[in-house]
Each structure stands twice: as C-alpha cells, then as structure tokens.
Coordinates of C-alpha atoms in Angstrom, one line a residue:
X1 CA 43.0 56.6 -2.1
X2 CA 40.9 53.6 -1.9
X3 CA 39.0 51.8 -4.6
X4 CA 36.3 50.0 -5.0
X5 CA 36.6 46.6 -7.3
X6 CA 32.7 46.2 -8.9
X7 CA 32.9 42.4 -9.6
X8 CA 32.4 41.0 -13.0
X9 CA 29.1 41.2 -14.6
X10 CA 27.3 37.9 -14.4
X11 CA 26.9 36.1 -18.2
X12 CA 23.2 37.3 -18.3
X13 CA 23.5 40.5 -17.3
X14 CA 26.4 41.2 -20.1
X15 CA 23.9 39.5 -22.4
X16 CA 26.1 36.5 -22.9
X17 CA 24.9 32.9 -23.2
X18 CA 25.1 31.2 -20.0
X19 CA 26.7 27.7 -20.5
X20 CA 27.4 24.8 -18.6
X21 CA 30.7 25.7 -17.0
X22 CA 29.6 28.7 -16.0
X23 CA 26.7 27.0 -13.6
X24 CA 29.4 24.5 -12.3
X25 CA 29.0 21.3 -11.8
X26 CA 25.8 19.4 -11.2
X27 CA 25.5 18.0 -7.5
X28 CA 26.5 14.5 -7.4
X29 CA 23.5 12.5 -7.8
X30 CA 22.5 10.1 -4.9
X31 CA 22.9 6.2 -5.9
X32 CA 19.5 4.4 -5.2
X33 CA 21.0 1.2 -4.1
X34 CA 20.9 1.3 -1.1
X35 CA 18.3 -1.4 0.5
X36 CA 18.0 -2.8 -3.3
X37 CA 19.7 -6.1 -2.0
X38 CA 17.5 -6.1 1.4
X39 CA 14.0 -5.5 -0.4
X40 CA 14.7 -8.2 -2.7
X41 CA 16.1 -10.8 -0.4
X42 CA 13.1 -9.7 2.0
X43 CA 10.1 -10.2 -1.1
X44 CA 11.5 -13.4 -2.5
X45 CA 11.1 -15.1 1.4
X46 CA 7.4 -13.6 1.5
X47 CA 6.6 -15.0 -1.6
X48 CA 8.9 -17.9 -0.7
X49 CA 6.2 -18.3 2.6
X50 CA 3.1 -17.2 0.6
X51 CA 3.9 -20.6 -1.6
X52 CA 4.7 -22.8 0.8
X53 CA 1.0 -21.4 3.3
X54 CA -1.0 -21.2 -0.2
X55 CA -0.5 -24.3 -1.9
X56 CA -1.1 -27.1 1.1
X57 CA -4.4 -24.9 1.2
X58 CA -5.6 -25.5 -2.3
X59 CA -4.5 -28.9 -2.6
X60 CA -6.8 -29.5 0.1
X61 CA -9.6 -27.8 -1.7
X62 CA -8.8 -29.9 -5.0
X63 CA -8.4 -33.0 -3.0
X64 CA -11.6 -32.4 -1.5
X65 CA -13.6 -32.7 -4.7
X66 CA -11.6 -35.6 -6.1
X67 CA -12.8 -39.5 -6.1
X68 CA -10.7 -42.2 -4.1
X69 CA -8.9 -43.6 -6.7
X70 CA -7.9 -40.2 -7.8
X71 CA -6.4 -39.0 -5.4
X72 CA -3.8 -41.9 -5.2
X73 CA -3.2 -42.1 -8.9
X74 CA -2.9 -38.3 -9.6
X75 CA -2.8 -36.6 -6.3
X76 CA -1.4 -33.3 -8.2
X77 CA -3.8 -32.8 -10.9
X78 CA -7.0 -31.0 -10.9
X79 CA -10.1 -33.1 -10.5
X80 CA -11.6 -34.5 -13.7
X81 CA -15.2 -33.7 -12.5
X82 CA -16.6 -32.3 -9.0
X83 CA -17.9 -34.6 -6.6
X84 CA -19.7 -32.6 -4.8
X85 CA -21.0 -36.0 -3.0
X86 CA -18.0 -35.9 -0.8
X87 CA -19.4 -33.2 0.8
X88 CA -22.4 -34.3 1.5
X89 CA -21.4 -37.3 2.7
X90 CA -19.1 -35.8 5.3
X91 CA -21.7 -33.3 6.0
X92 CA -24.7 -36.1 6.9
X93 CA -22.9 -39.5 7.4
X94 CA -19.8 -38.4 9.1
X95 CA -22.1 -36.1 11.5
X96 CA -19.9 -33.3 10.1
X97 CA -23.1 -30.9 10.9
X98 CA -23.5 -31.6 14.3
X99 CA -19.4 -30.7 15.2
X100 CA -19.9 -27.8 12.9
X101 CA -23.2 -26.6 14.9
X102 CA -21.5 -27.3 18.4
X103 CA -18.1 -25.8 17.4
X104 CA -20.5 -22.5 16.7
X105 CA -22.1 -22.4 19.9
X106 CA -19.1 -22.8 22.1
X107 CA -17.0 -20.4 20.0
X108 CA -19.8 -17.7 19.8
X109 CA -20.4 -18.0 23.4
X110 CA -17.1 -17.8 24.7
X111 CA -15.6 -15.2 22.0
X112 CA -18.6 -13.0 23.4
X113 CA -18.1 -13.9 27.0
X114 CA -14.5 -13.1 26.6
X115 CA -14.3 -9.5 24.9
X116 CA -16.9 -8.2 27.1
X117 CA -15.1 -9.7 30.4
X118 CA -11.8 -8.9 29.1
X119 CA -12.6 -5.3 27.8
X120 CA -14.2 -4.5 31.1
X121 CA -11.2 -5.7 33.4
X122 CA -8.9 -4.2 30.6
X123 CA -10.4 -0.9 30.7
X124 CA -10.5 -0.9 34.7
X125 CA -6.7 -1.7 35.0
X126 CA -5.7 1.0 31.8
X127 CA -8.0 4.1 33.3
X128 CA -7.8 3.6 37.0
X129 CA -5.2 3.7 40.1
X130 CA -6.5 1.5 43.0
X131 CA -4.4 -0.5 45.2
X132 CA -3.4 -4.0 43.7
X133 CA -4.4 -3.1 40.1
X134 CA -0.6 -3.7 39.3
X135 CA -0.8 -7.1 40.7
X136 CA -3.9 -8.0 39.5
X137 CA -2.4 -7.0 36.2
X138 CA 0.5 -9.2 36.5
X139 CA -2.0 -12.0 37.5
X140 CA -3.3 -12.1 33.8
X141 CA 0.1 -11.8 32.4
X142 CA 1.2 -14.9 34.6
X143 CA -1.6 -17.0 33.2
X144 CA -0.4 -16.4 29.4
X145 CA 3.0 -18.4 30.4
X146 CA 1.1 -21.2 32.7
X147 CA 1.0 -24.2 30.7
X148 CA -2.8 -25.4 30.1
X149 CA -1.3 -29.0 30.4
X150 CA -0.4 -29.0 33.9
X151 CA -3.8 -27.7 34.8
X152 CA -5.7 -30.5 32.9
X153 CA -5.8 -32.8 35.4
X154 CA -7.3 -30.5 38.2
X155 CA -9.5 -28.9 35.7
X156 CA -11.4 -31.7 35.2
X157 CA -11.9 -32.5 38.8
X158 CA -13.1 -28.4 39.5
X159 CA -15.4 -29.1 36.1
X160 CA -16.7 -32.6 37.3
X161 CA -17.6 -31.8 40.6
X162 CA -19.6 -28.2 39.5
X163 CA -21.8 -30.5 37.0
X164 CA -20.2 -28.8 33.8
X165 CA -18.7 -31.8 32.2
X166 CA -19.7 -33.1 28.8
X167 CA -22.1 -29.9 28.7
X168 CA -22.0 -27.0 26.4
X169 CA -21.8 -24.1 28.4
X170 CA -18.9 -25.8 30.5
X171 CA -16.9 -25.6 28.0
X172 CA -17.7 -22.2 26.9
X173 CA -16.7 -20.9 30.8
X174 CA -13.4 -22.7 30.1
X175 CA -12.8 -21.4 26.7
X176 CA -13.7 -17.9 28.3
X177 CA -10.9 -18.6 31.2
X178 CA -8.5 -19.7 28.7
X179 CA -8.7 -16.7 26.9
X180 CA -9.0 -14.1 29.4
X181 CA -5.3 -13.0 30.0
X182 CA -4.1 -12.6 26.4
X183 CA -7.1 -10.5 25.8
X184 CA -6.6 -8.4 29.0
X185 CA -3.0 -8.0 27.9
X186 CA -3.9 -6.7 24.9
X187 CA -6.7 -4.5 25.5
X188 CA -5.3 -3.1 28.4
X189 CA -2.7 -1.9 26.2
X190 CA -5.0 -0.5 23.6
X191 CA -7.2 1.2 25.9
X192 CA -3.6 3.2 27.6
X193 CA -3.7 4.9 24.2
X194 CA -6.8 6.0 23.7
X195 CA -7.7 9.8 25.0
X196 CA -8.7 10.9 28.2
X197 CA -10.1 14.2 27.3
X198 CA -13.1 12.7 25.9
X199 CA -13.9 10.4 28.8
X200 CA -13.5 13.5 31.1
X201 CA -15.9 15.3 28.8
X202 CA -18.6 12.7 29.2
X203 CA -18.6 12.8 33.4
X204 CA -18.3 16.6 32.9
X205 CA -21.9 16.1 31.3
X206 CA -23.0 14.0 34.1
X207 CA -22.8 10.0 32.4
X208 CA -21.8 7.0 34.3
X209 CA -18.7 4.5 34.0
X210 CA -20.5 2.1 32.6
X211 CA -22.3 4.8 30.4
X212 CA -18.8 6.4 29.4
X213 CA -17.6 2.4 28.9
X214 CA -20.1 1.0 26.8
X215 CA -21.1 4.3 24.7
X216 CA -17.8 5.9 24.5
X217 CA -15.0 4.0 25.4
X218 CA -15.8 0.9 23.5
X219 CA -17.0 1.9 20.3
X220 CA -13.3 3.9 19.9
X221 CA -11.9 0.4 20.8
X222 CA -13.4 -1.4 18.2
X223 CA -10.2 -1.7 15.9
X224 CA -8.1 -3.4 19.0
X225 CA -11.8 -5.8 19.9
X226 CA -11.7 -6.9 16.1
X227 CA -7.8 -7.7 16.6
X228 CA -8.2 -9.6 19.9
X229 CA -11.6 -11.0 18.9
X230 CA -10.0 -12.6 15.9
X231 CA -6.6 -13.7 17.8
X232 CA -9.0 -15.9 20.1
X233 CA -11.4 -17.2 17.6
X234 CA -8.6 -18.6 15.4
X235 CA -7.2 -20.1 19.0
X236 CA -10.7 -21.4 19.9
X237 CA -12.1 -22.7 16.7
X238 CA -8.5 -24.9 16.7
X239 CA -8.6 -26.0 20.3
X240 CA -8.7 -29.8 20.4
X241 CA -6.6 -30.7 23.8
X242 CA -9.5 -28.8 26.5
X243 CA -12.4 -30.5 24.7
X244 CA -10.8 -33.9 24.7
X245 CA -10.6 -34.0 28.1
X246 CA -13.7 -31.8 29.4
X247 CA -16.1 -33.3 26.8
X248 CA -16.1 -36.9 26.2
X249 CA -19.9 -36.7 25.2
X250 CA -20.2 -38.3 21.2
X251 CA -23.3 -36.0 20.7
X252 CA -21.3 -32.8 22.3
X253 CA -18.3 -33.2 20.3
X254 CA -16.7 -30.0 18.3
X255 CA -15.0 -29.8 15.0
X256 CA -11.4 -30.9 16.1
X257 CA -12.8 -33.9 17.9
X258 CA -14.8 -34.8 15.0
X259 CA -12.0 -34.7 12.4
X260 CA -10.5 -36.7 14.5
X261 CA -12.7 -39.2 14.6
X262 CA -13.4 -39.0 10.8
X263 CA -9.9 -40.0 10.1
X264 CA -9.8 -42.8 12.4
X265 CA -13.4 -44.2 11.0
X266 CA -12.5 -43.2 7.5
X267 CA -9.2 -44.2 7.7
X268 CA -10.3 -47.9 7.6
X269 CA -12.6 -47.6 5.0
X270 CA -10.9 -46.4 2.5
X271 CA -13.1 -42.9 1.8
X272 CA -9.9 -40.2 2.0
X273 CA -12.1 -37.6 -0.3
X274 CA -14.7 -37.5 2.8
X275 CA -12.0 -36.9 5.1
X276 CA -10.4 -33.9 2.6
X277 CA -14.0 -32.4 2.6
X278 CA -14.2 -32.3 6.0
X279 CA -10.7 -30.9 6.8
X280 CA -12.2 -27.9 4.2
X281 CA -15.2 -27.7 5.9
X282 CA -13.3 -27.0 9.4
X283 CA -11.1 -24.9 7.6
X284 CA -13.2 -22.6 5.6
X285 CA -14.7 -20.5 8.5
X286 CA -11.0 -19.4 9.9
X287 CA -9.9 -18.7 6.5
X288 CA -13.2 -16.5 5.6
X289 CA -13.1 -15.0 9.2
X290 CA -9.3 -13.8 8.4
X291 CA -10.2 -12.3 4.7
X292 CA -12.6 -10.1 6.1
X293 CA -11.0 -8.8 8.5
X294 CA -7.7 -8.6 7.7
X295 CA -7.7 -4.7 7.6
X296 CA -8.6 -4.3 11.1
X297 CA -6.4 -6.7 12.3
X298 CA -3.8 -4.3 11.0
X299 CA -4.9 -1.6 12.5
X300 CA -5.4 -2.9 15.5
X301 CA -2.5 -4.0 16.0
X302 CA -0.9 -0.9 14.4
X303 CA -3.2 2.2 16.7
X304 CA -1.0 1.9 19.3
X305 CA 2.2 2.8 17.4
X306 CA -0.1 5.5 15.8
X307 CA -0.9 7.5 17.9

C-alpha cells in the first residue's frame, strides 16, 4: 500500500518566524566596476581637450582688450582696464569692416547656393533609379578626395577667361563648386532615411516633385540642412587658399585675406592688440554660429542611426 509523503509545512504557514536561513542566501550582487576605469580615462581626455580648445580661445579674447605693452610684460593676466579702442581701430583703420562685409556676402551666397543645389541633386540620387545615377553619385564622392591644389592653377585660367575674377559672385560659384560633393554625400544619405510613405501620399493627392520636394521633403530634412549647412560655413568662412588666388582685388578681399594682411602691416608697427581684436572679430561669428546650433548638429548627424 502506497503513501503519500505531504511535505513539511512552510515556516509561515506553521506560524513560525521566517528567518534568514530559511530564505537562503541572497543572490550574489553584481560588482559595478565594470567600465569605472574606461569612463574615467575617457572624461579626463575630454576635459583634457576642452582645456587645451578653451583656453587659446579666451586668451585671445583677453589679449584682445589689452594695451601693447601689456601684452608683452604680462601676457597671462587679465587686462587692467578694457580698451575697447583696439577694436575700433581694427574695425575702421585696419578696414576690418569691409573683409567682415565681403566675407558675409560670399559665405551667404554660396552656403544658400549650395544647400539648395546640393539638397536637389541629393534628393534626386536618394529617391530615384535612372541610368547613371550610381555614377553620377560616385562623381561627387570623387571630388571630396581631389585635392583643390592641383586644380588651382587651371581654375584660375576657367575663372579669368569667364570674367569672374577679382569679382564677388565668382567667388561665390567657386565656393558653391567647392562645396557641392561633401554636401551631396551627406544629404544623399539623410534623405535614404527619411520615409517614403509620405511622399507617395502627397502624388496620391495629385502634388508635383518639386511641390513634394520643397513642401514635404525638405522641411523633414531640416535637421541634416542645419548639419551640412554648418559643416560648410565653418569650411567657408576659414577658406583663405581659393580667395588668394581667385581674388587679388584689395577692395574685394575677405576676412582670411585681411588678417593676413593685418599681421603683416601691424606686424611692423608694433600694434599686436589690433591684430588680437581682429583675430576675435573673425572668430566670433564661427564660434556664435556653432553655440546655436550645436543641438541640431547632433541630430543631424545622429537621424540616420535613429531611425
């Protein structure tokens, strides 16, 4: 005859305390060092960076409101009153205002010129199968690696002989061409992960391409435009080797060109504290530009692996 063992009643149902040894023991709990080493080696180098980026930049600013003799007997120490002079003598004397006003006509022109010609060719070559759109593609990509240096020479010939030399808008079509195939690259790219369905929905209701492109399309790319747009401003604001060589004109010259000369004419007479102001003054727009949009940068950069 068989029997049936009824295990032992469990401590809370006999009504005794339960205790420790009667839960077992605890799970073993998980060390957090792992990465500890890693995440500290890996801040101290960014703050390590941020230092060595940061401070060159505000010792320019405090250089810039310092005197001459200043600057030589305590370059480290803040300024013991603001001369705000050397600013304005940069500004007028130096013809600081005229480089600055040039610089933001050629930038402005060709950072406009180039998203809306890049975006357009970008957007063809993402959305649409057509025979050669590969090697047009691969056309752009070749011009990143060609090295602007060996096309200086002929560049100036094709610039001479179409009348654009020393002239503002001749240098805006070769900023523009400069700038074409990183921004192709990179909007094509953007635009391959955006969604189709909602392009399809627009033809379904009867729009255009160039409707669907400039009300649709566009607007959703505005994170990887800010991105691009800032990549090639930064690039094109600093540009100093196309403009010495396609504008020789004193009265056309940009910023690079005119700190340039600054520290050549200033570097005779003595007056280093105009020269810091002006390296400030070129400096200031490419810093602001960055702080403002530093968030969609990121994203920009960032929707593609989001989505």
């Amino acid at each position: 005859m068989k029997t049936t063992q009824t295990p032992a009643p469990l401590p809370a149902e006999s009504g005794a305390p339960i205790t420790k040894t009667d839960l077992g023991p605890p799970p073993p709990v998980k060390e957090k060092k792992e990465g500890t080493v890693l995440n500290v080696f890996s801040h101290g180098v960014l703050v390590i960076w941020a230092f060595m980026v940061v401070l060159p930049l505000l010792w320019a600013v405090m250089t810039s409101f310092k005197d001459d003799r200043s600057i030589f007997s305590s370059p480290w120490s803040l300024p013991d009153s603001l001369h705000f002079d050397n600013w304005s003598r940069a500004w007028t004397q130096a013809n600081m205002s005229d480089y600055f006003l040039n610089t933001v006509l050629v930038v402005g022109g060709s950072l406009i010129g180039t998203l809306v010609l890049g975006s357009m060719a970008a957007y063809v070559l993402a959305r649409f199968e057509f025979p050669g759109n590969r090697f047009i593609y691969f056309l752009f990509i070749g011009g990143m690696s060609f090295p602007i240096m060996l096309a200086l020479v002929p560049l100036f010939y094709v610039v001479n002989n179409m009348g654009l030399l020393n002239t503002i808008h001749g240098l805006i079509l070769v900023y523009i061409a400069y700038s074409l195939p990183f921004t192709v690259f990179f909007l094509t790219a953007f635009f391959r992960t955006l969604p189709t369905s909602i392009a399809e929905a627009a033809f379904v209701d009867g729009a255009s391409h160039s409707r669907t492109f400039f009300q649709i399309m566009l607007p959703m790319a505005k994170p990887g435009l800010i991105s691009v747009g800032i990549f090639n401003f930064l690039g094109q604001w600093n540009q100093y080797m196309l403009p010495t060589v396609l504008n020789t004109d004193p009265d056309k010259r940009v910023l690079t060109q005119g700190l340039v000369q600054l520290a050549v004419s200033q570097g005779y007479k003595g007056d280093w504290s105009g020269l810091f102001a002006g390296l400030v003054m070129a400096m200031l727009p490419v810093l602001a530009a960055y702080i403002i949009f530093q968030r969609q940068v990121v994203q920009g950069l960032t929707a593609g692996a989001l989505k």
